[in-house]
Amino acid sequence: MKRDFWLDYGWIPVWAVGLTIALIIRPLLPSDETRYVAAAWEMWTRSDFLVPHLNGQTYSHKPPLLFWSIQAGWSVFGVNDWWPRLVSPLAGLGAVFAARALARGLWPGQPDLARLVPWLLTGTLFWSLFGTVTMFDMWNALLATVGMLGVVRAASGRMVSGFAILGIAIGLGVLAKGPVILLYTLPPVVLAPWWLPEASTIRLRHWYLATLAAVLLGAAIALSWAIPAALAGGDEYARAIFWGQTAGRVEKSFAHSRPFWWYLPLLPVMLFPWIFWPRLWRGGITLPRRDQWQLRFALVWWLPAFVAFSFISGKQPHYLLPMFPAF
């Protein structure tokens, strides 16, 4: 019993100690953290929770979910400088719990696998370091993993509730960081014929119709903010949130433009220390067999997204964080 309890929850004190150390030894980091908290503060002072502003100008670079979560905490605890620094770490904590639940859904007969997932994520240096930073990527990690919970649920035959979860995750993901959430969530759904269990009786026509319904649900959630915000923010703001922040980043990034191979030399550092774990390589570099559908699912979760991000001009290491649970 003590062993099971330690495996289930012993990683939480490790996470809490790391977060506490980060909060003590460093302030908000310029320019990203300070900019995002400044935008949240301006939203608070203006009492405008529809259109974010920064230095008196509409701020179209990011959707409002992070800012809303900061407002929610300030409404409960009062305005302070510590709550904005907890929002993203708490989203990362939620992502770890969601990843554990996902492992339980994939391997229901092997509970120790699910127990190890939080330890593996918490023990990944890059995940733990960026998990303390006030940014948007941990929100995407949480929502992408929740979306995959929905996909696995749908694969088990509960398609209505499974795709409803996926649609909600997509919608909130767009509100967290824009349509990039689709790169984290849609490849496993589109490539389902490759990984669905052999015993599955799901009809692909129904599967893809449900996928379309999930995307439409996500779009409806996102547009419930975007349309009123576009009307309130003016033409330039509307163009920015509907086009500039998506197509501009894909075609020719206005920031962080880097070559397509840029992520490859970073992977050993980002996956430290597990990249040096012998068991990871024991089976060799081979594609999972058909009966290893869970591994196929994990592969199509991260590999297509990694390739897509490699060819998108704008690159930052933390853009890959939402794929870490798949790894």
mmCIF file of C-alpha atoms in Angstrom, residues 5 13 37 50 54-55 68 93 129 143 148 154 174 180 189 207-208 251 283 311:
data_model
loop_
_atom_site.group_PDB
_atom_site.id
_atom_site.type_symbol
_atom_site.label_atom_id
_atom_site.label_comp_id
_atom_site.label_asym_id
_atom_site.label_seq_id
_atom_site.Cartn_x
_atom_site.Cartn_y
_atom_site.Cartn_z
ATOM 1 C CA PHE A 5 0.746 5.532 -2.571
ATOM 2 C CA PRO A 13 6.286 17.031 -3.473
ATOM 3 C CA VAL A 37 1.428 39.737 -16.917
ATOM 4 C CA LEU A 50 -12.837 40.742 -24.279
ATOM 5 C CA LEU A 54 -0.720 46.221 -23.929
ATOM 6 C CA ASN A 55 0.534 49.773 -23.414
ATOM 7 C CA TRP A 68 -8.636 35.177 -18.024
ATOM 8 C CA LEU A 93 0.303 19.869 -13.128
ATOM 9 C CA LEU A 129 12.110 24.064 -16.061
ATOM 10 C CA LEU A 143 -5.589 20.589 -23.440
ATOM 11 C CA MET A 148 -6.191 12.591 -26.497
ATOM 12 C CA ALA A 154 -13.832 7.300 -28.650
ATOM 13 C CA VAL A 174 -7.589 27.907 -29.612
ATOM 14 C CA VAL A 180 -1.858 25.505 -33.298
ATOM 15 C CA VAL A 189 -7.492 11.243 -35.286
ATOM 16 C CA TRP A 207 -15.120 8.269 -37.087
ATOM 17 C CA TYR A 208 -14.335 11.053 -39.545
ATOM 18 C CA GLU A 251 4.411 31.076 -44.075
ATOM 19 C CA GLY A 283 14.049 -2.526 -28.602
ATOM 20 C CA PHE A 311 8.734 23.083 -41.496
#
